[in-house]
Amino acid sequence: MTVTAEVVSVHQMTPRVKQFRLRVEGHEFDYEPGQHTTVQFERDGEEVVRPYTPTSLPGTDSITLAIKVYDDGTASAYMHTRRVGDEVTLGALEGNLTLENPEADVAFVATGTGITPMMALLKQYLREGEGDVHFFFGEKDRESVLYRETLDQLEAEHENLTVVYSLSESGYEWTGPTGHVQEHLEEYLDDFEERDFYVCGVPGMVVETTERLADLGAPDDRVFTEGWEEGAVADEGDGG
């Protein structure tokens, strides 16, 4: 099933990422936070279908998508030319990366646009959960960090939330963690056996983080992951 949504706002988040709010009047988006929709259109006589994950919570007539444009991208380039008032065809919302247990302590680990499902899951957890929550986010540099203002505000509002940023190209002005974000897990956590972990990014990051969590004692059945093919990211900028 598809719906036709109207672009009601476009926000330039970083030099290469725009956030789109898409609304379907009279429709209620019903899904589990962390699930993805698809953007669908025709290009040169062929149908293009690409997944993107809403960062917003369900229950309204709108969803928000954060989409990174790539030089050779098809869907990302298409979306980055959308303007307020344009229409976009969206597919059904589906996927398996959803909040398993809001009563458990949790940690979210993401890099790049892998943050998109994590934002929805974090918002759901802060609304429903009462445990300790850590949010680890890795990016290239400061100007590429998505949702930093939102994350900093959520951290200020919730005593149980700790946000950790790690930059791979930090620069002299950055005083926080550097390198791969998964390398810093043990600096902030010591209860790996008793916590749920959610991991999202390109396959290499997901595999490395999963292996690191296993070495640190995290049970396999408490690690929930989602990755996407390297080529799909390079070509499309898929966020989920």
mmCIF file of C-alpha atoms in Angstrom:
data_model
loop_
_atom_site.group_PDB
_atom_site.id
_atom_site.type_symbol
_atom_site.label_atom_id
_atom_site.label_comp_id
_atom_site.label_asym_id
_atom_site.label_seq_id
_atom_site.Cartn_x
_atom_site.Cartn_y
_atom_site.Cartn_z
ATOM 1 C CA MET A 1 0.000 0.000 0.000
ATOM 2 C CA THR A 2 1.242 3.467 -0.854
ATOM 3 C CA VAL A 3 0.163 6.938 0.170
ATOM 4 C CA THR A 4 0.794 10.309 -1.423
ATOM 5 C CA ALA A 5 2.343 12.743 1.042
ATOM 6 C CA GLU A 6 2.857 16.478 0.756
ATOM 7 C CA VAL A 7 6.188 18.055 1.683
ATOM 8 C CA VAL A 8 5.230 20.571 4.371
ATOM 9 C CA SER A 9 8.717 21.570 5.551
ATOM 10 C CA VAL A 10 12.347 21.159 4.530
ATOM 11 C CA HIS A 11 15.200 21.820 6.957
ATOM 12 C CA GLN A 12 18.905 21.798 6.079
ATOM 13 C CA MET A 13 20.382 19.895 9.029
ATOM 14 C CA THR A 14 23.992 19.556 7.868
ATOM 15 C CA PRO A 15 25.725 20.404 4.574
ATOM 16 C CA ARG A 16 24.576 17.058 3.114
ATOM 17 C CA VAL A 17 21.474 16.147 5.135
ATOM 18 C CA LYS A 18 17.979 17.584 4.851
ATOM 19 C CA GLN A 19 15.015 16.783 7.059
ATOM 20 C CA PHE A 20 11.641 16.527 5.352
ATOM 21 C CA ARG A 21 8.282 16.596 7.084
ATOM 22 C CA LEU A 22 5.737 14.768 4.977
ATOM 23 C CA ARG A 23 2.004 14.944 5.680
ATOM 24 C CA VAL A 24 -0.982 12.968 4.441
ATOM 25 C CA GLU A 25 -4.110 14.902 5.348
ATOM 26 C CA GLY A 26 -6.693 12.735 7.086
ATOM 27 C CA HIS A 27 -4.257 9.839 7.486
ATOM 28 C CA GLU A 28 -2.698 8.505 10.679
ATOM 29 C CA PHE A 29 0.735 6.922 10.392
ATOM 30 C CA ASP A 30 0.605 3.713 12.438
ATOM 31 C CA TYR A 31 3.911 1.921 12.938
ATOM 32 C CA GLU A 32 6.450 0.838 15.519
ATOM 33 C CA PRO A 33 9.267 3.360 16.084
ATOM 34 C CA GLY A 34 12.352 2.085 14.275
ATOM 35 C CA GLN A 35 10.431 0.763 11.264
ATOM 36 C CA HIS A 36 11.050 2.238 7.809
ATOM 37 C CA THR A 37 8.952 3.456 4.900
ATOM 38 C CA THR A 38 9.988 3.688 1.245
ATOM 39 C CA VAL A 39 10.195 6.608 -1.146
ATOM 40 C CA GLN A 40 8.955 5.545 -4.568
ATOM 41 C CA PHE A 41 9.196 7.259 -7.967
ATOM 42 C CA GLU A 42 10.015 6.620 -11.610
ATOM 43 C CA ARG A 43 13.354 7.502 -13.201
ATOM 44 C CA ASP A 44 14.083 6.838 -16.881
ATOM 45 C CA GLY A 45 11.121 4.502 -17.126
ATOM 46 C CA GLU A 46 12.119 2.403 -14.130
ATOM 47 C CA GLU A 47 10.595 2.377 -10.653
ATOM 48 C CA VAL A 48 12.920 3.421 -7.842
ATOM 49 C CA VAL A 49 12.087 2.244 -4.308
ATOM 50 C CA ARG A 50 14.380 3.172 -1.409
ATOM 51 C CA PRO A 51 13.908 2.778 2.372
ATOM 52 C CA TYR A 52 14.149 5.619 4.876
ATOM 53 C CA THR A 53 13.354 5.538 8.585
ATOM 54 C CA PRO A 54 11.146 8.160 10.248
ATOM 55 C CA THR A 55 12.679 9.901 13.242
ATOM 56 C CA SER A 56 9.219 10.926 14.417
ATOM 57 C CA LEU A 57 6.798 8.957 16.552
ATOM 58 C CA PRO A 58 3.587 7.442 15.113
ATOM 59 C CA GLY A 59 0.045 8.593 15.712
ATOM 60 C CA THR A 60 -0.107 11.772 13.608
ATOM 61 C CA ASP A 61 -0.693 12.635 9.955
ATOM 62 C CA SER A 62 3.026 13.401 9.418
ATOM 63 C CA ILE A 63 6.427 11.724 9.431
ATOM 64 C CA THR A 64 9.909 13.226 9.319
ATOM 65 C CA LEU A 65 12.748 11.772 7.248
ATOM 66 C CA ALA A 66 16.410 12.835 7.469
ATOM 67 C CA ILE A 67 18.096 12.075 4.144
ATOM 68 C CA LYS A 68 21.756 12.433 3.230
ATOM 69 C CA VAL A 69 22.529 13.271 -0.394
ATOM 70 C CA TYR A 70 25.274 11.370 -2.204
ATOM 71 C CA ASP A 71 27.027 12.497 -5.374
ATOM 72 C CA ASP A 72 25.907 9.418 -7.312
ATOM 73 C CA GLY A 73 22.647 8.904 -5.427
ATOM 74 C CA THR A 74 19.308 8.451 -7.170
ATOM 75 C CA ALA A 75 16.709 8.553 -4.401
ATOM 76 C CA SER A 76 18.692 10.949 -2.206
ATOM 77 C CA ALA A 77 19.195 13.343 -5.149
ATOM 78 C CA TYR A 78 15.487 13.090 -5.968
ATOM 79 C CA MET A 79 14.485 13.938 -2.402
ATOM 80 C CA HIS A 80 16.946 16.799 -2.102
ATOM 81 C CA THR A 81 15.209 18.533 -5.019
ATOM 82 C CA ARG A 82 11.804 18.296 -3.310
ATOM 83 C CA ARG A 83 10.322 21.580 -2.133
ATOM 84 C CA VAL A 84 7.424 22.537 0.134
ATOM 85 C CA GLY A 85 4.194 21.689 -1.661
ATOM 86 C CA ASP A 86 5.657 18.824 -3.702
ATOM 87 C CA GLU A 87 4.176 15.336 -3.445
ATOM 88 C CA VAL A 88 6.094 12.167 -2.543
ATOM 89 C CA THR A 89 4.855 8.568 -2.778
ATOM 90 C CA LEU A 90 5.503 6.564 0.396
ATOM 91 C CA GLY A 91 5.277 2.814 0.897
ATOM 92 C CA ALA A 92 4.081 0.828 3.885
ATOM 93 C CA LEU A 93 6.018 1.052 7.139
ATOM 94 C CA GLU A 94 7.753 -2.171 8.103
ATOM 95 C CA GLY A 95 10.927 -3.620 9.621
ATOM 96 C CA ASN A 96 12.162 -5.555 12.625
ATOM 97 C CA LEU A 97 14.241 -2.984 14.527
ATOM 98 C CA THR A 98 11.787 -2.057 17.272
ATOM 99 C CA LEU A 99 11.965 -1.501 21.027
ATOM 100 C CA GLU A 100 12.009 -4.917 22.658
ATOM 101 C CA ASN A 101 11.646 -4.085 26.343
ATOM 102 C CA PRO A 102 11.001 -0.542 27.632
ATOM 103 C CA GLU A 103 11.651 -1.730 31.204
ATOM 104 C CA ALA A 104 15.280 -2.723 30.522
ATOM 105 C CA ASP A 105 18.330 -0.462 30.698
ATOM 106 C CA VAL A 106 19.385 0.283 27.125
ATOM 107 C CA ALA A 107 22.184 1.636 24.972
ATOM 108 C CA PHE A 108 21.820 2.887 21.428
ATOM 109 C CA VAL A 109 24.901 2.845 19.173
ATOM 110 C CA ALA A 110 24.749 4.534 15.768
ATOM 111 C CA THR A 111 26.889 6.142 13.108
ATOM 112 C CA GLY A 112 25.915 8.458 10.265
ATOM 113 C CA THR A 113 22.321 8.224 9.088
ATOM 114 C CA GLY A 114 22.008 5.050 11.154
ATOM 115 C CA ILE A 115 20.868 7.529 13.795
ATOM 116 C CA THR A 116 17.419 7.816 12.205
ATOM 117 C CA PRO A 117 15.764 4.692 13.667
ATOM 118 C CA MET A 118 17.610 5.300 16.923
ATOM 119 C CA MET A 119 16.021 8.722 17.333
ATOM 120 C CA ALA A 120 12.560 7.208 17.081
ATOM 121 C CA LEU A 121 13.475 4.389 19.477
ATOM 122 C CA LEU A 122 15.021 6.836 21.937
ATOM 123 C CA LYS A 123 11.922 9.037 21.932
ATOM 124 C CA GLN A 124 9.745 5.985 22.536
ATOM 125 C CA TYR A 125 11.991 4.758 25.343
ATOM 126 C CA LEU A 126 12.008 8.131 27.088
ATOM 127 C CA ARG A 127 8.210 8.176 26.886
ATOM 128 C CA GLU A 128 7.649 4.584 28.063
ATOM 129 C CA GLY A 129 10.801 3.418 29.822
ATOM 130 C CA GLU A 130 12.238 4.262 33.212
ATOM 131 C CA GLY A 131 15.672 2.660 33.106
ATOM 132 C CA ASP A 132 19.141 3.973 32.375
ATOM 133 C CA VAL A 133 19.767 4.887 28.729
ATOM 134 C CA HIS A 134 23.022 5.723 26.927
ATOM 135 C CA PHE A 135 23.074 7.080 23.381
ATOM 136 C CA PHE A 136 26.374 6.680 21.483
ATOM 137 C CA PHE A 137 26.709 8.472 18.136
ATOM 138 C CA GLY A 138 29.726 8.510 15.849
ATOM 139 C CA GLU A 139 30.306 10.935 12.988
ATOM 140 C CA LYS A 140 33.070 12.335 10.815
ATOM 141 C CA ASP A 141 33.165 15.903 12.174
ATOM 142 C CA ARG A 142 31.144 18.394 14.207
ATOM 143 C CA GLU A 143 29.227 19.892 11.294
ATOM 144 C CA SER A 144 28.003 16.433 10.267
ATOM 145 C CA VAL A 145 26.445 15.539 13.649
ATOM 146 C CA LEU A 146 22.699 15.056 13.205
ATOM 147 C CA TYR A 147 20.144 15.963 15.860
ATOM 148 C CA ARG A 148 22.713 17.299 18.283
ATOM 149 C CA GLU A 149 20.444 20.094 19.515
ATOM 150 C CA THR A 150 17.603 17.619 20.044
ATOM 151 C CA LEU A 151 19.838 15.089 21.793
ATOM 152 C CA ASP A 152 21.383 17.728 24.046
ATOM 153 C CA GLN A 153 17.918 18.983 24.972
ATOM 154 C CA LEU A 154 16.663 15.462 25.716
ATOM 155 C CA GLU A 155 19.739 14.827 27.862
ATOM 156 C CA ALA A 156 19.056 18.018 29.825
ATOM 157 C CA GLU A 157 15.420 17.027 30.351
ATOM 158 C CA HIS A 158 16.002 13.376 31.342
ATOM 159 C CA GLU A 159 18.337 12.488 34.200
ATOM 160 C CA ASN A 160 18.469 8.866 33.049
ATOM 161 C CA LEU A 161 19.900 9.773 29.594
ATOM 162 C CA THR A 162 23.607 10.111 28.762
ATOM 163 C CA VAL A 163 24.625 11.139 25.229
ATOM 164 C CA VAL A 164 28.142 10.398 23.918
ATOM 165 C CA TYR A 165 29.485 11.777 20.631
ATOM 166 C CA SER A 166 32.675 10.509 18.986
ATOM 167 C CA LEU A 167 34.271 12.170 15.951
ATOM 168 C CA SER A 168 36.694 10.509 13.539
ATOM 169 C CA GLU A 169 38.030 13.862 12.280
ATOM 170 C CA SER A 170 37.733 15.899 15.429
ATOM 171 C CA GLY A 171 39.967 18.946 14.960
ATOM 172 C CA TYR A 172 41.803 20.765 17.703
ATOM 173 C CA GLU A 173 38.641 22.356 19.137
ATOM 174 C CA TRP A 174 36.963 19.018 19.942
ATOM 175 C CA THR A 175 37.534 17.802 23.495
ATOM 176 C CA GLY A 176 35.202 14.783 23.440
ATOM 177 C CA PRO A 177 35.815 11.168 22.424
ATOM 178 C CA THR A 178 37.453 10.486 19.056
ATOM 179 C CA GLY A 179 37.698 7.518 16.701
ATOM 180 C CA HIS A 180 35.076 4.801 16.304
ATOM 181 C CA VAL A 181 32.228 5.329 18.732
ATOM 182 C CA GLN A 182 32.043 1.606 19.606
ATOM 183 C CA GLU A 183 35.552 1.831 21.036
ATOM 184 C CA HIS A 184 34.216 3.943 23.911
ATOM 185 C CA LEU A 185 31.447 1.687 25.216
ATOM 186 C CA GLU A 186 33.403 0.325 28.184
ATOM 187 C CA GLU A 187 34.351 3.850 29.248
ATOM 188 C CA TYR A 188 30.709 4.578 30.049
ATOM 189 C CA LEU A 189 29.154 1.173 30.760
ATOM 190 C CA ASP A 190 29.986 -1.736 33.039
ATOM 191 C CA ASP A 191 26.740 -3.727 32.999
ATOM 192 C CA PHE A 192 26.914 -5.332 29.571
ATOM 193 C CA GLU A 193 25.199 -8.517 30.750
ATOM 194 C CA GLU A 194 22.149 -6.623 32.020
ATOM 195 C CA ARG A 195 21.435 -4.116 29.247
ATOM 196 C CA ASP A 196 19.740 -4.159 25.832
ATOM 197 C CA PHE A 197 21.793 -2.808 22.918
ATOM 198 C CA TYR A 198 20.524 -1.377 19.635
ATOM 199 C CA VAL A 199 23.065 -0.932 16.847
ATOM 200 C CA CYS A 200 22.558 0.694 13.445
ATOM 201 C CA GLY A 201 24.985 1.658 10.685
ATOM 202 C CA VAL A 202 26.783 0.200 7.689
ATOM 203 C CA PRO A 203 27.549 -3.550 7.953
ATOM 204 C CA GLY A 204 31.200 -3.109 8.927
ATOM 205 C CA MET A 205 30.283 -0.946 11.894
ATOM 206 C CA VAL A 206 27.449 -3.268 12.932
ATOM 207 C CA VAL A 207 29.680 -6.354 12.783
ATOM 208 C CA GLU A 208 32.514 -4.681 14.672
ATOM 209 C CA THR A 209 30.184 -3.358 17.359
ATOM 210 C CA THR A 210 28.429 -6.719 17.740
ATOM 211 C CA GLU A 211 31.775 -8.501 18.146
ATOM 212 C CA ARG A 212 32.939 -5.911 20.666
ATOM 213 C CA LEU A 213 29.739 -6.264 22.685
ATOM 214 C CA ALA A 214 30.175 -10.044 22.737
ATOM 215 C CA ASP A 215 33.735 -9.620 24.046
ATOM 216 C CA LEU A 216 32.389 -7.285 26.736
ATOM 217 C CA GLY A 217 29.828 -9.848 27.885
ATOM 218 C CA ALA A 218 26.622 -8.697 26.198
ATOM 219 C CA PRO A 219 24.324 -11.686 25.487
ATOM 220 C CA ASP A 220 23.487 -12.238 21.815
ATOM 221 C CA ASP A 221 19.763 -12.129 22.520
ATOM 222 C CA ARG A 222 20.071 -8.619 23.962
ATOM 223 C CA VAL A 223 21.798 -7.088 20.927
ATOM 224 C CA PHE A 224 19.450 -5.841 18.203
ATOM 225 C CA THR A 225 20.969 -4.639 14.951
ATOM 226 C CA GLU A 226 20.174 -3.182 11.575
ATOM 227 C CA GLY A 227 22.639 -2.574 8.774
ATOM 228 C CA TRP A 228 22.464 -1.903 5.078
ATOM 229 C CA GLU A 229 24.677 -2.719 2.159
ATOM 230 C CA GLU A 230 27.726 -0.514 1.686
ATOM 231 C CA GLY A 231 26.809 0.019 -1.967
ATOM 232 C CA ALA A 232 23.292 1.104 -1.070
ATOM 233 C CA VAL A 233 24.644 3.705 1.312
ATOM 234 C CA ALA A 234 27.184 4.984 -1.164
ATOM 235 C CA ASP A 235 24.552 5.150 -3.862
ATOM 236 C CA GLU A 236 21.470 6.218 -1.999
ATOM 237 C CA GLY A 237 22.180 7.582 1.448
ATOM 238 C CA ASP A 238 19.657 5.217 3.008
ATOM 239 C CA GLY A 239 18.924 6.013 6.593
ATOM 240 C CA GLY A 240 17.416 2.712 7.543
#
